[in-house]
Tab-separated table of C-alpha atoms in Angstrom:
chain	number	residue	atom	x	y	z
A	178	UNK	CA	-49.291	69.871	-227.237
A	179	UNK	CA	-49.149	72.757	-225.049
A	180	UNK	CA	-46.461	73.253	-222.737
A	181	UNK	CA	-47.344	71.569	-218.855
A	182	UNK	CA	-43.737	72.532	-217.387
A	183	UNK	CA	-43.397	76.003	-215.010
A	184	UNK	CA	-44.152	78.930	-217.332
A	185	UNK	CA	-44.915	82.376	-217.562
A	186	UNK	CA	-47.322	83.493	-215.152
A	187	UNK	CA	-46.968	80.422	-212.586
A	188	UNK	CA	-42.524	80.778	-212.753
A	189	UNK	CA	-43.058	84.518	-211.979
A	190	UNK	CA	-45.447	83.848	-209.317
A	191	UNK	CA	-43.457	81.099	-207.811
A	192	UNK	CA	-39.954	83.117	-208.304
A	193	UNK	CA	-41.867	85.868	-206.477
A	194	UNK	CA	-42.760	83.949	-203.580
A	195	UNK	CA	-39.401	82.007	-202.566
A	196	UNK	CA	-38.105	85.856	-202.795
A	197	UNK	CA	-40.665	87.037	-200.091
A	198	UNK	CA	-40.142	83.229	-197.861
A	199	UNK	CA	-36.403	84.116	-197.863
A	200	UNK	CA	-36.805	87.911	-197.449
A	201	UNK	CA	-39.733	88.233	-194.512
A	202	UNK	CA	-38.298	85.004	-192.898
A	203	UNK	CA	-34.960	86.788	-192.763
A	204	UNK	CA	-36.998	90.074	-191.331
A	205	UNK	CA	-39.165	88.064	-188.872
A	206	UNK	CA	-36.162	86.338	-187.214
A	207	UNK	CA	-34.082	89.341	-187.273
A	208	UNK	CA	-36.773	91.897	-185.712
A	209	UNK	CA	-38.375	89.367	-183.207
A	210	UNK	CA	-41.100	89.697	-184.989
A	211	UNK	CA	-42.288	85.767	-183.207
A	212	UNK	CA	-42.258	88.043	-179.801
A	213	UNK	CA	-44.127	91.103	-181.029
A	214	UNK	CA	-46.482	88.772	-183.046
A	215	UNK	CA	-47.159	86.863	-179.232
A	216	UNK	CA	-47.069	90.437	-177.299
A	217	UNK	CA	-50.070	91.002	-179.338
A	218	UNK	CA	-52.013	88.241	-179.153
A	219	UNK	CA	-51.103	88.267	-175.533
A	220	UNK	CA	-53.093	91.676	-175.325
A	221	UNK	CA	-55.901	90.325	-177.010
A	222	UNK	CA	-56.138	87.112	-175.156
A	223	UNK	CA	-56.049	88.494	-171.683
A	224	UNK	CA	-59.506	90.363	-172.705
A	225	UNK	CA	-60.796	88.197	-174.768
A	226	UNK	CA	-60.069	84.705	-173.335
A	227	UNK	CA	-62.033	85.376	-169.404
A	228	UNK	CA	-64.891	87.107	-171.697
A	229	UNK	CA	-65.413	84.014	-173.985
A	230	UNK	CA	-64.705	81.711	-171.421
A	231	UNK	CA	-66.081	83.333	-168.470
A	232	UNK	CA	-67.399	80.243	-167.060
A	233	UNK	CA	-64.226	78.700	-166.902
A	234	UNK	CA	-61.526	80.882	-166.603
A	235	UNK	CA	-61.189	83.975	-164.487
A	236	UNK	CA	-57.647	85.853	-165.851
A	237	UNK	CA	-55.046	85.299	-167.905
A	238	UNK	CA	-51.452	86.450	-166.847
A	239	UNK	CA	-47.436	86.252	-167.864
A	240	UNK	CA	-44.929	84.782	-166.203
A	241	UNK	CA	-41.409	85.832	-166.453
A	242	UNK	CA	-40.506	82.762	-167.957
A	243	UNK	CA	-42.964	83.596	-170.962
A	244	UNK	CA	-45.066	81.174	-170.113
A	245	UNK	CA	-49.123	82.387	-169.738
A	246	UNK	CA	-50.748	81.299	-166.679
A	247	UNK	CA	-54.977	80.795	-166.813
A	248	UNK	CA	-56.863	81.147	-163.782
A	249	UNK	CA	-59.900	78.859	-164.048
A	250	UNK	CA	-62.831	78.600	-161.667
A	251	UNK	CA	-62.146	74.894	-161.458
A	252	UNK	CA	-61.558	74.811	-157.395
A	253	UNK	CA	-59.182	72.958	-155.510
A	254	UNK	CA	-61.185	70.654	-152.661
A	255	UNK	CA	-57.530	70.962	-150.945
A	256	UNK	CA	-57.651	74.735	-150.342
A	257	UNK	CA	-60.159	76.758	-149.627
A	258	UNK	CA	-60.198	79.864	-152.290
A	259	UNK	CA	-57.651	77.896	-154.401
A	260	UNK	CA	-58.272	77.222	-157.889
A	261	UNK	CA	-56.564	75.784	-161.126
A	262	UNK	CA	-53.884	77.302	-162.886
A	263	UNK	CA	-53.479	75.933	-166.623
A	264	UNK	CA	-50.355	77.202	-168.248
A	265	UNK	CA	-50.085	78.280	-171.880
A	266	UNK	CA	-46.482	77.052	-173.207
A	267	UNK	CA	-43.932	79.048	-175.224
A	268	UNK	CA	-44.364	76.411	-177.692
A	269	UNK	CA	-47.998	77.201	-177.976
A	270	UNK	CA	-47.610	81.227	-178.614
A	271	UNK	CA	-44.689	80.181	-180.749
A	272	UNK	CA	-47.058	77.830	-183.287
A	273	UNK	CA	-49.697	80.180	-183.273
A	274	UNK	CA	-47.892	82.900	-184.490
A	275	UNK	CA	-45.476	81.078	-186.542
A	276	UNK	CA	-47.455	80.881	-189.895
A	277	UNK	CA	-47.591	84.830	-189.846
A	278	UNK	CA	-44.227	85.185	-192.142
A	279	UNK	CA	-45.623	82.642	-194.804
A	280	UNK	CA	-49.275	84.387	-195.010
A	281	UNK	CA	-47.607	87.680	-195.520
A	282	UNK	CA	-45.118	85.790	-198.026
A	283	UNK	CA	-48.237	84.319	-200.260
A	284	UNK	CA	-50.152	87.802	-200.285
A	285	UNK	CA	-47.424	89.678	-200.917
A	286	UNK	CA	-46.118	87.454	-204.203
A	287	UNK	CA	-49.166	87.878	-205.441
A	288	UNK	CA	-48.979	91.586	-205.538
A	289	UNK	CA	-46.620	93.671	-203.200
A	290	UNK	CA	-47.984	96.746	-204.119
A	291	UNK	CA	-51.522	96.104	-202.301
A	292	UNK	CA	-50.680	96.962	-198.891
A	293	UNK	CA	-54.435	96.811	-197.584
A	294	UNK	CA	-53.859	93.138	-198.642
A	295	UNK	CA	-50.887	92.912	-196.293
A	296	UNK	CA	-52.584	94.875	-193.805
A	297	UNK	CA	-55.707	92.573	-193.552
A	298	UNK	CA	-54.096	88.958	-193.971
A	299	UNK	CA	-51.623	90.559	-190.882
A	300	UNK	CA	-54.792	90.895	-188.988
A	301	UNK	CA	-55.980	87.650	-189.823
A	302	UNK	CA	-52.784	85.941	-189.138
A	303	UNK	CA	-52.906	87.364	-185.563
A	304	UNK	CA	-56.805	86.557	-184.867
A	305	UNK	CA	-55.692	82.909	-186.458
A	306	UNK	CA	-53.404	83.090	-183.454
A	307	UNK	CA	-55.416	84.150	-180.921
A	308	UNK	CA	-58.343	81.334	-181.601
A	309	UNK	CA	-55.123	78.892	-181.579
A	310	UNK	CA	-54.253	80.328	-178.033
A	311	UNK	CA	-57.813	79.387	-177.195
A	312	UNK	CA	-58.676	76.093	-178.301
A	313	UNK	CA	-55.553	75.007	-177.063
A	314	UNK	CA	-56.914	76.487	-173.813
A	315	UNK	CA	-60.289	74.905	-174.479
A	316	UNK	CA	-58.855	71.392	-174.978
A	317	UNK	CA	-56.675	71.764	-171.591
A	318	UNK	CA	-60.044	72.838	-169.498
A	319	UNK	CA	-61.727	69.749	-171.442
A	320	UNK	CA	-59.099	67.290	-170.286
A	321	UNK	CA	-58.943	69.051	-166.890
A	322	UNK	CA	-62.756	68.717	-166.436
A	323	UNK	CA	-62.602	64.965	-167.405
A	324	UNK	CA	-60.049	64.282	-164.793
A	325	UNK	CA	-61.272	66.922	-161.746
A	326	UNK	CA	-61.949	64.015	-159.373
A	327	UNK	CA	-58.544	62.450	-159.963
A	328	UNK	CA	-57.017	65.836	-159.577
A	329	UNK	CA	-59.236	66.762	-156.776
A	330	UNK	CA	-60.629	69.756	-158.689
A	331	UNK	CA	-64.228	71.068	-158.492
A	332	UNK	CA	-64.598	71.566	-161.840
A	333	UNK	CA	-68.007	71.318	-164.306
A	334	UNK	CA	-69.142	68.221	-165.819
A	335	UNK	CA	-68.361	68.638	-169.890
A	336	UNK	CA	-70.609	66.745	-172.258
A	337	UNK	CA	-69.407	64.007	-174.563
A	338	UNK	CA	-70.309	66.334	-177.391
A	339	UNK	CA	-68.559	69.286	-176.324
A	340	UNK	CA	-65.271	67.035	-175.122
A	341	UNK	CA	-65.561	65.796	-178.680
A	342	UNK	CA	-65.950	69.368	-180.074
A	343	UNK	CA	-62.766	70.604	-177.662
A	344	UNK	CA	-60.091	67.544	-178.823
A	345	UNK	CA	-61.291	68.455	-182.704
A	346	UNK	CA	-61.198	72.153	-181.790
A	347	UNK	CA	-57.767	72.032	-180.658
A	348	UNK	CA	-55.992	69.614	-183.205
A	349	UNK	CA	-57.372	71.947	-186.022
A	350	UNK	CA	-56.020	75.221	-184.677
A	351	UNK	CA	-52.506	73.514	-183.343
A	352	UNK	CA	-51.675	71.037	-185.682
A	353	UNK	CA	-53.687	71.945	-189.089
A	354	UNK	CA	-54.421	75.997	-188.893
A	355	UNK	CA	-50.340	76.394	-189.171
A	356	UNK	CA	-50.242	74.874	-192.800
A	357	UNK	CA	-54.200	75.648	-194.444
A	358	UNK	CA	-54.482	79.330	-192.568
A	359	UNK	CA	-51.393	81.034	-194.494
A	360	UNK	CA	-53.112	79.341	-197.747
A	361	UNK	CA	-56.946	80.342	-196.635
A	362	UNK	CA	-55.966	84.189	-195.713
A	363	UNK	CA	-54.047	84.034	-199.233
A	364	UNK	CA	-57.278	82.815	-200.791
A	365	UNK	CA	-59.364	85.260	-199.641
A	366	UNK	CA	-57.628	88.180	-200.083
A	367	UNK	CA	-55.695	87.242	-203.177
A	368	UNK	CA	-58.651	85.294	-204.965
A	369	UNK	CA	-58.652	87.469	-208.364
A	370	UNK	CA	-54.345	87.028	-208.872
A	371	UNK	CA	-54.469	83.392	-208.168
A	372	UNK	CA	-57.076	82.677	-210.367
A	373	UNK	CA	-55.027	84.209	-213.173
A	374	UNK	CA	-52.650	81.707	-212.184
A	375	UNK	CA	-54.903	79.154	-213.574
A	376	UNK	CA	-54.923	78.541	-217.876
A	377	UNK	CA	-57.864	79.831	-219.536
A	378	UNK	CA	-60.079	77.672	-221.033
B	50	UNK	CA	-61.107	68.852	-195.874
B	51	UNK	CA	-63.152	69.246	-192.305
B	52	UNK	CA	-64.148	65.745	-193.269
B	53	UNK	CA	-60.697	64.368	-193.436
B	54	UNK	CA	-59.072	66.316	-190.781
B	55	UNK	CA	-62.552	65.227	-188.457
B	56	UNK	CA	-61.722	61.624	-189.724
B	57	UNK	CA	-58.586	61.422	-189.095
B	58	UNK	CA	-58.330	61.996	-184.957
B	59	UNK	CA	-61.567	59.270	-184.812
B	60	UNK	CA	-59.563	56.537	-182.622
B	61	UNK	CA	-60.690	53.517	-185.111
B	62	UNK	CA	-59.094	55.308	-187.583
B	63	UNK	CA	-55.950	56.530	-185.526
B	64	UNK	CA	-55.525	52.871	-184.661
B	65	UNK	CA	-56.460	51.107	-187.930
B	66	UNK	CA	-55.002	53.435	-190.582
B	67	UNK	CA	-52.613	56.349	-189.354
B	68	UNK	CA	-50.496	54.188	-186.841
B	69	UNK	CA	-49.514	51.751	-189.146
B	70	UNK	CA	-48.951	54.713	-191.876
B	71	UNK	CA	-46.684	56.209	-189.625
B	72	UNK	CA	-44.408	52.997	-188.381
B	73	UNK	CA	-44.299	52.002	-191.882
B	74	UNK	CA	-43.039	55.695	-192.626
B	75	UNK	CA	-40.233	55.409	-189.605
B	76	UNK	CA	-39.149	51.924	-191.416
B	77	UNK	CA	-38.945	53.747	-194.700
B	78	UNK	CA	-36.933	56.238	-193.316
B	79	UNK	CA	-34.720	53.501	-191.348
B	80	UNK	CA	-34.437	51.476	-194.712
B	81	UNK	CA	-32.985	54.783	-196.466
B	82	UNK	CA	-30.714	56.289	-193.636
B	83	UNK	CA	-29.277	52.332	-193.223
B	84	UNK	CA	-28.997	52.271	-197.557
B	85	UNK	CA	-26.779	55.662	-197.739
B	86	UNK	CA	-24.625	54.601	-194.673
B	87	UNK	CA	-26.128	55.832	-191.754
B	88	UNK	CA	-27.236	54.387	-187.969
B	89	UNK	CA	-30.777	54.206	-187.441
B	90	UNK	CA	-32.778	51.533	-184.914
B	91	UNK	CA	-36.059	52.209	-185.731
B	92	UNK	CA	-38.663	51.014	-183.070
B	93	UNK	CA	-42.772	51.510	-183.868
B	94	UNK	CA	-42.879	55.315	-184.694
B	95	UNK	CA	-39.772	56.303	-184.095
B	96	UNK	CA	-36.165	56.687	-185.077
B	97	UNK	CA	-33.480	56.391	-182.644
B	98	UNK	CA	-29.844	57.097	-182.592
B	99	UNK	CA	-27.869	53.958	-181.508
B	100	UNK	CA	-26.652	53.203	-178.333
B	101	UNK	CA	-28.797	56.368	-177.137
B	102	UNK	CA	-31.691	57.693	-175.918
B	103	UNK	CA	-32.231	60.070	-178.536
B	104	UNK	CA	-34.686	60.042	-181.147
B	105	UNK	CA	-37.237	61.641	-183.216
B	106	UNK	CA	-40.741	60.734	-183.271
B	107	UNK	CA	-43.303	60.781	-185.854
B	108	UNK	CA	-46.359	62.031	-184.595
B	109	UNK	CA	-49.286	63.988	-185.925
B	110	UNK	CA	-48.136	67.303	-187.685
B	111	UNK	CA	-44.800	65.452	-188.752
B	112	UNK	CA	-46.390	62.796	-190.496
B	113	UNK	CA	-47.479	64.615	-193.724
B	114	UNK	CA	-51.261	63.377	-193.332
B	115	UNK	CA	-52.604	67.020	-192.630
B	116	UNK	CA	-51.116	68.657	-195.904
B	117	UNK	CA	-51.977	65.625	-197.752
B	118	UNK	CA	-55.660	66.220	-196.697
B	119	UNK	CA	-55.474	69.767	-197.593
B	120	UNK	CA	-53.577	68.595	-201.572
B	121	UNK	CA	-56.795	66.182	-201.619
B	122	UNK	CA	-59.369	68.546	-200.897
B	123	UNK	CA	-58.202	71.203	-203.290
B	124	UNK	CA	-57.782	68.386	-205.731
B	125	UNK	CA	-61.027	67.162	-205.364
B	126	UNK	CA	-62.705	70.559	-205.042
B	127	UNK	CA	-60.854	71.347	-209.020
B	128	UNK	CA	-63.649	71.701	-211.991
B	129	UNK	CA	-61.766	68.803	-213.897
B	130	UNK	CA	-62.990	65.297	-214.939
B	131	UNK	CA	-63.050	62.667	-212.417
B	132	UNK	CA	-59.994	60.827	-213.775
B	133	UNK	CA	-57.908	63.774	-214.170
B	134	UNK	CA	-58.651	63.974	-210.282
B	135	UNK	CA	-57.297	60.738	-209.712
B	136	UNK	CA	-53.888	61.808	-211.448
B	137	UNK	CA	-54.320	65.031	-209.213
B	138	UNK	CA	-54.392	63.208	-206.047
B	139	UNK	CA	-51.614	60.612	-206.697
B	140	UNK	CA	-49.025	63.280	-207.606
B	141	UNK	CA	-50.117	65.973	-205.571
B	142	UNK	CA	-50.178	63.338	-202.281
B	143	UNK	CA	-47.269	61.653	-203.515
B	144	UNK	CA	-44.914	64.717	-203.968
B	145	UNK	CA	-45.929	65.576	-199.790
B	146	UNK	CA	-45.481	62.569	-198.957
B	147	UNK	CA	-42.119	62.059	-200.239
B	148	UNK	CA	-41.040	65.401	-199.036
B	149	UNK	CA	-42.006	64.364	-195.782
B	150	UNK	CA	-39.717	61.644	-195.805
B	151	UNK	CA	-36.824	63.527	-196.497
B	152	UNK	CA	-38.594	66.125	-193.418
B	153	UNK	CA	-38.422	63.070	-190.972
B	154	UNK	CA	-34.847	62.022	-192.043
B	155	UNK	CA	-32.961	65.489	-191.913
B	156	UNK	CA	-34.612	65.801	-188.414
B	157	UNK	CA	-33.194	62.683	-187.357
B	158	UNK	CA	-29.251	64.151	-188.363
B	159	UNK	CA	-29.747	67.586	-187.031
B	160	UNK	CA	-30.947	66.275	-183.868
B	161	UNK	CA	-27.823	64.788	-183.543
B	162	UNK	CA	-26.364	67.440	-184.670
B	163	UNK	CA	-27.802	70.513	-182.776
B	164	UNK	CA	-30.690	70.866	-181.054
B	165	UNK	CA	-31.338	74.684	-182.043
B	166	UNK	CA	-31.012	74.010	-185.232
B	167	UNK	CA	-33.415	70.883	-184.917
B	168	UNK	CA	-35.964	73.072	-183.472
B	169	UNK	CA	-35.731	75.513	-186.197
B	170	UNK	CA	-36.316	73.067	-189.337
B	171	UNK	CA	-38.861	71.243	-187.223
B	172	UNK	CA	-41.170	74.382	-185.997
B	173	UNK	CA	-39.841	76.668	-189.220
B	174	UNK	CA	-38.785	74.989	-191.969
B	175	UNK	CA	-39.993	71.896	-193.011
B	176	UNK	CA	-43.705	73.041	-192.347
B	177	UNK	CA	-42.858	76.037	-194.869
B	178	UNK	CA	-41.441	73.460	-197.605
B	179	UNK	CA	-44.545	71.098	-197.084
B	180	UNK	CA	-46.243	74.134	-198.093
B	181	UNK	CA	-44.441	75.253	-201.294
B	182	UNK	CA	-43.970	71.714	-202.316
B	183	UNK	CA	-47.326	71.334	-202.204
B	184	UNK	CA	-49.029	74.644	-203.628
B	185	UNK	CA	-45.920	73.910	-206.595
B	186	UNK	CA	-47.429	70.602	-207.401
B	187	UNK	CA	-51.055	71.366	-206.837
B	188	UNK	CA	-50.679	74.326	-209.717
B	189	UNK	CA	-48.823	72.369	-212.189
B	190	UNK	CA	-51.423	69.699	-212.122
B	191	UNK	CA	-54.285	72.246	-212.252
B	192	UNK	CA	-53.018	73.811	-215.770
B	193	UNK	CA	-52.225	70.615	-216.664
B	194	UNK	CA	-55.698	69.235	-216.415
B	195	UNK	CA	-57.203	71.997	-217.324
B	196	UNK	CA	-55.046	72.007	-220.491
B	197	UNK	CA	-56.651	68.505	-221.291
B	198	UNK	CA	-59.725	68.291	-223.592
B	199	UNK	CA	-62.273	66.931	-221.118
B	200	UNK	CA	-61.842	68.966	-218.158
B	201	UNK	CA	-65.410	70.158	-217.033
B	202	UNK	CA	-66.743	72.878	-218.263
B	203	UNK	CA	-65.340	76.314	-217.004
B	204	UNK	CA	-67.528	78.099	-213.960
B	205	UNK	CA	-67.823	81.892	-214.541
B	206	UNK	CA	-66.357	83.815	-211.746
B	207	UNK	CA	-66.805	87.638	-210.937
């Protein structure tokens, strides 16, 4: 009976990857690389987010504190010219850019010497983030919109369907993306290595 | 895997399935921190320190569910023989879930202990060891199925 404990192929894969976890983790906490990460998607967001969104938010901004502040067209009935601000938390940015390291980590055991790897699964680590940023913007306007007249907002009506859409929307890009993305980008740009990983029939 | 993640936030089955899950993972936890020594006063979802107000809840993202979704679906989506599946999905669920465990209960000392460091192993850590615990046990169950003589028959792939 052949062998079914770590061997060849999958202990050299495996060895490789806790040596880039440890290594990039290391370099990512060290470098900031959690604040550059969120300085870009920042960039992105304020450009993208009021052109996606148009009909519900008007700009996006920073605060000192780190924290992003939305301006939405939902109006205030208390003052004239006012309207909503929904704030983006730290904690937000933070887990949308945190699976970044790990992505990296997974394309880079499987070959380190394939930088356009690296280079594209960066990219897709930091769109990942950005559409995190946004549904968790999108289920914020959803809730908002479902409680405008207790808030005294003027705000649209949403549909069941797209309040259903916005709470799935959001718990998939906060709470799953952070564990399947870093294994999705790995799949996709790594598909040939991890196949090998796999015994031949 | 859209299916189960899509299932899981329904509220029949937040109420029926994944709340019990979770209080009966904060009394596991309870049972083992009281069984090696510790202080625990566990109450629904959550553990709390005694004689405090601090605790750590179990909520969604803490609770292993998601990454025990994502073993199934991979399981489930291997070329190998129905029953080798079913070995697939109690290991490969059973190895996150125990992990997770041992997530909930170091997050319950450090918390005590520091609350840097708690934030750390809770946004850092722990979801990075789901993850290698996981892809670990997913792989040695895929070459050990497909190292068994009925596994289905090999696709081609470019």
């Amino acid at each position: 009976m052949q062998s079914t404990a770590l061997s060849g192929d999958l202990k050299r894969w495996f060895g490789a990857l806790l040596f880039w976890v440890v290594l990039l983790y290391v370099i990512w906490s060290a470098l900031g690389g959690s604040d550059a990460a969120i300085a870009m998607v920042f960039q992105i967001s304020r450009w993208l987010i009021p052109l996606v969104m148009d009909e519900s938010v008007q700009s996006v901004a920073a605060t000192d504190t780190g924290v992003w502040q939305v301006v939405t067209t939902f109006g205030l009935k208390s003052v004239s010219d006012g309207f909503a601000v929904v704030p983006i938390s730290t904690h937000i940015q933070f887990r949308a850019v945190m699976p970044i390291p790990l992505t990296l980590s997974l394309v880079l055991s499987s070959d380190f010497r394939r930088l356009d790897r690296l280079v594209v699964a960066a990219a897709a680590g930091i769109v990942v983030a950005t559409l995190t940023v946004m549904a968790s913007l999108a289920g914020a306007l959803a809730a908002l919109s479902s409680e405008s007249s207790n808030m005294g907002l003027i705000a649209p009506e949403y549909s069941a369907i797209r309040h259903a859409f916005s709470s799935l929307l959001t718990y998939l890009m906060v709470v799953v993306s952070p564990i399947v993305s870093p294994l999705l980008i790995w799949a996709v740009t790594c598909r040939r290595s991890i196949l090998r990983l796999f015994p031949q029939s | 895997m859209l299916l189960g993640f899509s299932l899981q936030i329904l509220p029949w089955v937040d109420s029926t399935l994944i709340s019990p899950y979770l209080h009966g993972l904060a009394q596991v936890c309870g049972w083992l921190i009281d069984a090696f020594g510790g202080s625990v006063r566990v109450a629904g979802d959550t553990l709390w320190q005694p004689f405090s107000t601090v605790g750590v809840r179990i909520d969604n993202g803490c609770s292993g569910i998601e990454a025990a979704i994502l073993m199934a679906s991979a399981v489930l989506a291997f070329p190998v023989a129905f029953r080798l599946k079913v070995v697939g999905l109690l290991v490969g669920v059973g190895a996150i879930l125990v992990v997770n465990v041992f997530r909930v209960i170091s997050l319950f000392y450090l918390l005590q202990y520091s609350q840097q460091w708690f934030d750390w192993a809770h946004l850092y850590l722990w979801d990075l060891l789901i993850v290698l615990d996981g892809l670990l046990a997913f792989f040695l169950w895929a070459r050990w199925a497909r190292r068994r003589p009925t596994h289905a028959i090999d696709r081609t792939v470019g």
